[in-house]
Structure formats: C-alpha cells, structure tokens
PDB file of C-alpha atoms in Angstrom:
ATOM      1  CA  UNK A  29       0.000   0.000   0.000  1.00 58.00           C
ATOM      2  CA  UNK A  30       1.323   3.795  -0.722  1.00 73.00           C
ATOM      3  CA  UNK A  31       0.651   6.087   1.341  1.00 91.00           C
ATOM      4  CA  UNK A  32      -0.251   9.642   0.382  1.00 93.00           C
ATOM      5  CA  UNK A  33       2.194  12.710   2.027  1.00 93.00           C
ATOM      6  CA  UNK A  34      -1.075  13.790   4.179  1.00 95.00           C
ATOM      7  CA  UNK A  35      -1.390  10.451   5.427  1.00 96.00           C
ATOM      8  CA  UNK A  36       2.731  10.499   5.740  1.00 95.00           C
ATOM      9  CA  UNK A  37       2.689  14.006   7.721  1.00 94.00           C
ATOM     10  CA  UNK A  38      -0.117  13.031   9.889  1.00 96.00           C
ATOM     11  CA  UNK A  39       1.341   9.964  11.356  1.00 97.00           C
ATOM     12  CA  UNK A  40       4.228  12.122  11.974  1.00 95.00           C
ATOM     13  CA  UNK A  41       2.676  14.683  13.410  1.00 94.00           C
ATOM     14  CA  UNK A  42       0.886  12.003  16.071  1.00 97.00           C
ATOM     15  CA  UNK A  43       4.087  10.522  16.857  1.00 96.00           C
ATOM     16  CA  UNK A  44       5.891  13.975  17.802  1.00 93.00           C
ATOM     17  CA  UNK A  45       2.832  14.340  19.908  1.00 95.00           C
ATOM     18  CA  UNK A  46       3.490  10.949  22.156  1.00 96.00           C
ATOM     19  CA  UNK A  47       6.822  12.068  21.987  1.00 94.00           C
ATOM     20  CA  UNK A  48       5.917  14.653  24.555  1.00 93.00           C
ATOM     21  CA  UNK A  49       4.129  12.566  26.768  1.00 96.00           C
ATOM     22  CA  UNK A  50       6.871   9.789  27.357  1.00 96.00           C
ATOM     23  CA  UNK A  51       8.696   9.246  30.694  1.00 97.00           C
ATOM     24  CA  UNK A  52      12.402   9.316  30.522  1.00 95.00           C
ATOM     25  CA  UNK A  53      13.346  10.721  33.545  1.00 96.00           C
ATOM     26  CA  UNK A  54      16.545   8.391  32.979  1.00 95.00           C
ATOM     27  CA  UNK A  55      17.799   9.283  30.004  1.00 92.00           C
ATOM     28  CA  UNK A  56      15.742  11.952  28.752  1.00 91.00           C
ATOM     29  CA  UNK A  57      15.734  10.702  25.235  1.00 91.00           C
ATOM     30  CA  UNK A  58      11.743  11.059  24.554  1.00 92.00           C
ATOM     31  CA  UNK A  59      10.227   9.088  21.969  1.00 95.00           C
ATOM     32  CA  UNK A  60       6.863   8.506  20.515  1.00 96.00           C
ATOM     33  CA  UNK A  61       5.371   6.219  17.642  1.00 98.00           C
ATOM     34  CA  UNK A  62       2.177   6.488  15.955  1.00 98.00           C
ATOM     35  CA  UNK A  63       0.858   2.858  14.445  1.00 98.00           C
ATOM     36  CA  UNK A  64      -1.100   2.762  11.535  1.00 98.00           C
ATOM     37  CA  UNK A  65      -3.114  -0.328  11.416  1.00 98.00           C
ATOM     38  CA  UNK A  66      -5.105  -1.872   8.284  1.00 97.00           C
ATOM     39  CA  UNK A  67      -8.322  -0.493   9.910  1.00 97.00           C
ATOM     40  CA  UNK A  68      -7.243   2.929   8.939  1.00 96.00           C
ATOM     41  CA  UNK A  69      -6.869   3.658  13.134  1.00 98.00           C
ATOM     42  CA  UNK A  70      -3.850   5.253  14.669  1.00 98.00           C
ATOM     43  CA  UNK A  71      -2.158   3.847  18.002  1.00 98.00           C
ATOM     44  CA  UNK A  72       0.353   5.662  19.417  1.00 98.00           C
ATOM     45  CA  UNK A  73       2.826   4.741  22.555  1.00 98.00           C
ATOM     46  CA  UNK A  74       5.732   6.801  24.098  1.00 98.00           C
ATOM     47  CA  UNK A  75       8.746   5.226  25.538  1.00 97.00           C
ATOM     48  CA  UNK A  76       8.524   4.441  29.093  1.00 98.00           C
ATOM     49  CA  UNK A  77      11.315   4.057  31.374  1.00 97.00           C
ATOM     50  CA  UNK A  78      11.948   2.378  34.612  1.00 97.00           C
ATOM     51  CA  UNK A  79      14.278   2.562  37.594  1.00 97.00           C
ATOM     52  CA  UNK A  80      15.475  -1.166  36.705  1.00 96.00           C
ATOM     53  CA  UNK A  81      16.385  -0.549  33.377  1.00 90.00           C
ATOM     54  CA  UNK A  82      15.346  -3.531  31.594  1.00 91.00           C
ATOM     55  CA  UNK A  83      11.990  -3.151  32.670  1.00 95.00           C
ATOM     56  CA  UNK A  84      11.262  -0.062  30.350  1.00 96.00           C
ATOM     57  CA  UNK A  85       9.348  -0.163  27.130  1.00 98.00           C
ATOM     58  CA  UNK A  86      10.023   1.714  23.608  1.00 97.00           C
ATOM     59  CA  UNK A  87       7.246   3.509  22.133  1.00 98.00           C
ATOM     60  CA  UNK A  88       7.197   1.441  19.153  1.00 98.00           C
ATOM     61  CA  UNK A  89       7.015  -1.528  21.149  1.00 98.00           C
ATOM     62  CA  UNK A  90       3.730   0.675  23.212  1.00 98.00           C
ATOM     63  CA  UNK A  91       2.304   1.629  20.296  1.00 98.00           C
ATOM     64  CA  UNK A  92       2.375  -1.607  18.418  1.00 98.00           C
ATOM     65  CA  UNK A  93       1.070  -3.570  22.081  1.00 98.00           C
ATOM     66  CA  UNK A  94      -1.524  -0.709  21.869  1.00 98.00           C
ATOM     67  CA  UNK A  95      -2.846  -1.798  18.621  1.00 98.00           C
ATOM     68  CA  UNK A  96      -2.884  -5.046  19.292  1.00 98.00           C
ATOM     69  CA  UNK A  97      -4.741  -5.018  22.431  1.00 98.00           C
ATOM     70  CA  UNK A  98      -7.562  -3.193  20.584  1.00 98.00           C
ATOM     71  CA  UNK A  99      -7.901  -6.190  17.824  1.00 98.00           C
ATOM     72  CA  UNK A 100      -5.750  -5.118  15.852  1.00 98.00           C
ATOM     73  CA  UNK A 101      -3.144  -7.641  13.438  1.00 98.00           C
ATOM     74  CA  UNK A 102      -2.016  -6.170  10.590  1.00 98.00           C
ATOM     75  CA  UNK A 103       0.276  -2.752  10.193  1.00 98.00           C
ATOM     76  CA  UNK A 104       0.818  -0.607   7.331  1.00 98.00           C
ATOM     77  CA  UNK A 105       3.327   2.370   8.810  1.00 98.00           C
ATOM     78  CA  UNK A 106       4.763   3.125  12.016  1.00 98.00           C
ATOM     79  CA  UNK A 107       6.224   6.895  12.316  1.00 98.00           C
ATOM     80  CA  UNK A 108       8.513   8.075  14.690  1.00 97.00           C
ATOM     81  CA  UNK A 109      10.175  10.689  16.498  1.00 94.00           C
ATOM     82  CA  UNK A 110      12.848  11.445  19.000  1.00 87.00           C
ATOM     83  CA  UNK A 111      15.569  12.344  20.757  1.00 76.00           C
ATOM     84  CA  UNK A 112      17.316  14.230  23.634  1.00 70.00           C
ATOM     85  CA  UNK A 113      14.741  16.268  25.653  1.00 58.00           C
ATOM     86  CA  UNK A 114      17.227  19.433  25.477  1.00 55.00           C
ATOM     87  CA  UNK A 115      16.748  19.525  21.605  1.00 56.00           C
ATOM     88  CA  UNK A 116      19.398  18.622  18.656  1.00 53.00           C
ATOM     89  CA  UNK A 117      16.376  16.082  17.140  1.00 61.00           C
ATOM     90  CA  UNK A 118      18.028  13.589  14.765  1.00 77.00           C
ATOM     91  CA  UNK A 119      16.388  10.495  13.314  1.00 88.00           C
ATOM     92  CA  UNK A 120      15.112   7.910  15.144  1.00 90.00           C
ATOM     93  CA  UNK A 121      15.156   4.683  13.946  1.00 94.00           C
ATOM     94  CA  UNK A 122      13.549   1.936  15.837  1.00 96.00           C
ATOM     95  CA  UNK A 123      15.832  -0.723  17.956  1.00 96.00           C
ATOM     96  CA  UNK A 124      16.116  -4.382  16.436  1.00 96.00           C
ATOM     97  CA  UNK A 125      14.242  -5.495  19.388  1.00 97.00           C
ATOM     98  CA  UNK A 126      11.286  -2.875  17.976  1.00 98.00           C
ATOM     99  CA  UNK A 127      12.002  -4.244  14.133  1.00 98.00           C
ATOM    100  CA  UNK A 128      11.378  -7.657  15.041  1.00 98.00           C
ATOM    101  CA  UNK A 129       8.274  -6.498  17.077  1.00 98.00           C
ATOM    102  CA  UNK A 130       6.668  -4.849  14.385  1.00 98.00           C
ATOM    103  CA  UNK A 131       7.692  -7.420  11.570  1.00 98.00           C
ATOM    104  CA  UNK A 132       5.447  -9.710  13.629  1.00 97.00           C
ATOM    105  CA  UNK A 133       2.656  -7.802  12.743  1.00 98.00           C
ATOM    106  CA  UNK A 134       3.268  -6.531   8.905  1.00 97.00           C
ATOM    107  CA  UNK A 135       4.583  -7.077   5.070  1.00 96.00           C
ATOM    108  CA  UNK A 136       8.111  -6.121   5.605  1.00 96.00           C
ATOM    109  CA  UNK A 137       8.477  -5.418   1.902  1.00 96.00           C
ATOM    110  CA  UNK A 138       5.392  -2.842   2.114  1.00 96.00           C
ATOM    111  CA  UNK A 139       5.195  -1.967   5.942  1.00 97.00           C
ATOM    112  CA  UNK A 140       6.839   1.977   5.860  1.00 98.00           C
ATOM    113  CA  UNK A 141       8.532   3.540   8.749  1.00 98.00           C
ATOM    114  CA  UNK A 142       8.929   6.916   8.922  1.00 97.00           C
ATOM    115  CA  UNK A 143      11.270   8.944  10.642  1.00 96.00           C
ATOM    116  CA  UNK A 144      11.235  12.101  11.654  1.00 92.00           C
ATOM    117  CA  UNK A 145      12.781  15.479  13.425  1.00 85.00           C
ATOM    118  CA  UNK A 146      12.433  18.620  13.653  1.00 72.00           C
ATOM    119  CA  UNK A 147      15.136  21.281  12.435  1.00 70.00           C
ATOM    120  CA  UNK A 148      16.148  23.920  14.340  1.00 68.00           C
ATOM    121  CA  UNK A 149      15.081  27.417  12.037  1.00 68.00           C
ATOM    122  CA  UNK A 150      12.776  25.374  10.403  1.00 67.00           C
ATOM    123  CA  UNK A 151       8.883  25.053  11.052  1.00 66.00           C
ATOM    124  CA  UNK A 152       8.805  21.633   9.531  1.00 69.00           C
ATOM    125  CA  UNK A 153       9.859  18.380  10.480  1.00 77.00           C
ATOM    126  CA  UNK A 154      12.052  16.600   7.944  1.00 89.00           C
ATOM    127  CA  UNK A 155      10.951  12.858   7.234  1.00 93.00           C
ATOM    128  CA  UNK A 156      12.672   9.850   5.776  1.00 95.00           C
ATOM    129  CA  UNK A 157      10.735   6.798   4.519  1.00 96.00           C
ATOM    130  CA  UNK A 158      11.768   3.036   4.274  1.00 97.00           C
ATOM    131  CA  UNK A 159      10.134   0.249   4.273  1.00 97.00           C
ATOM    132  CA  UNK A 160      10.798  -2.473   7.034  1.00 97.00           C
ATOM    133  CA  UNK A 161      12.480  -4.622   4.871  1.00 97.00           C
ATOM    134  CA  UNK A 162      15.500  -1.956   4.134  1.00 98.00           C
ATOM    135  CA  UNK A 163      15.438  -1.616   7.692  1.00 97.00           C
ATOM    136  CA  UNK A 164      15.603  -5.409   9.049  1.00 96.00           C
ATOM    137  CA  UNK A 165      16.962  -7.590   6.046  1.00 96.00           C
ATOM    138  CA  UNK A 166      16.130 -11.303   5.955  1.00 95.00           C
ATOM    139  CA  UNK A 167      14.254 -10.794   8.858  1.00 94.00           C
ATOM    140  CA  UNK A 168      12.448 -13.655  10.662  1.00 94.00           C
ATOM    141  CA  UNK A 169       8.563 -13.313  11.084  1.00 93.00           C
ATOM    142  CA  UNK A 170       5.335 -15.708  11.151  1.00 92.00           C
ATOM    143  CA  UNK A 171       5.829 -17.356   7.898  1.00 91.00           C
ATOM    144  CA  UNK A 172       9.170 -18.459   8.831  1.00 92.00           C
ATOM    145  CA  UNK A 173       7.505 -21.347  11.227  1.00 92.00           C
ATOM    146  CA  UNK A 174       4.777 -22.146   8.532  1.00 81.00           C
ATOM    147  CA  UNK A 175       5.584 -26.362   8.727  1.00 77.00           C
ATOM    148  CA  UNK A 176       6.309 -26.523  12.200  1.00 70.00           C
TER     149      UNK A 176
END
C-alpha cells in the first residue's frame, strides 16, 4: 500500500505528539510512535522508562502492544520521532528489538517507517521513509515457522 504525504505528515505529526508525553526521567531521550493499522486507526505509545532498566518499554514496542490489544493484526506504517529532551532532534530509527516487534505484525516489503525530526530554524519536520524490509533484512517473522 502507498501512502499519500497527508497520510505520511499526519502519522508524523501524532508521533511527535506521544513524543511529549513519554517518561524518561533516565535518560531523557523522549520518543513517541504512531501505528497505523489496516483499519485505517492510529495507536500511538511513548517510551517508558523504569528505575530497573530492563523493565522499560520503547514507544514502538507501546504503540504496536496498543494496537494489538484493541484487535488489531495487521500494520501498514509506524512513524517516529525522538531524541534528547534538550533539543538537537536527529532520526530515530527503531531498535532491532522494535524491528522484530513490528515485523510480527506486517509485510516487511510494504510496511513503511517513517522517521522524523524537527530542524532547528525550520517550522517543519524533515521525514525519511523506508520500508521495514531496508530496515531489518532477511528478517524472521510468522511465515518463517509455517511447517512446524
């Protein structure tokens, strides 16, 4: 499925919104994500961190449970954005712990994440589109066990 720019921009847009409701009081690297699902809804999640570290969650990995707790199984486009709280935004891109999460739930070769930050001067954020197959190669999803 292609999505349109408007479509593109407003999954943005919702994931720079989570973005500001994450808690990082650790790290203070805020992220958000903004799911769309094959229902045409948006889920979004914000990274949540803990005082044991491991226990923390990514907001790719909230948005995506997020989704799927509503019913939802299949995702088109996940958008993100982050970075330090203090400013200098770059890209995001998810962790390979987030990959594989969302590859559970997708088309790699179609699935599109989105990246994106904002630029200092600049009223606009900038995006960058791939789909999750550039992103996790030969990955490893559902239809790797079909047989077993």
């Amino acid at each position: 499925m292609e999505l349109d720019r408007k479509t593109i921009r407003r999954l943005a847009g919702r994931a720079e919104e989570a973005s500001r409701r994450c808690y990082a009081p650790y790290s203070r690297f805020a992220v958000g994500a903004a799911v769309l699902a094959s229902s045409g809804r948006i889920y979004t999640g914000a990274n949540i961190e803990n005082a044991s570290y491991p226990a923390g969650i990514c907001a790719e990995r909230s948005a995506v449970s997020r989704a799927v707790s509503c019913g939802e199984r299949k995702i088109l486009a996940v958008a993100i954005s982050g970075g330090p709280a203090e400013g200098g935004r770059d890209f995001c891109p998810p962790c390979g712990i987030c990959r594989q999460v969302i590859r559970e739930f997708c088309d790699p070769s179609s699935a599109k994440i989105i990246l994106t930050r904002r630029v200092p001067g600049k009223g606009r954020a900038e995006l960058a589109v791939y789909t999750l197959e550039e992103l996790l190669p030969q990955s490893f999803g559902p239809d790797s066990l079909v047989g077993i």
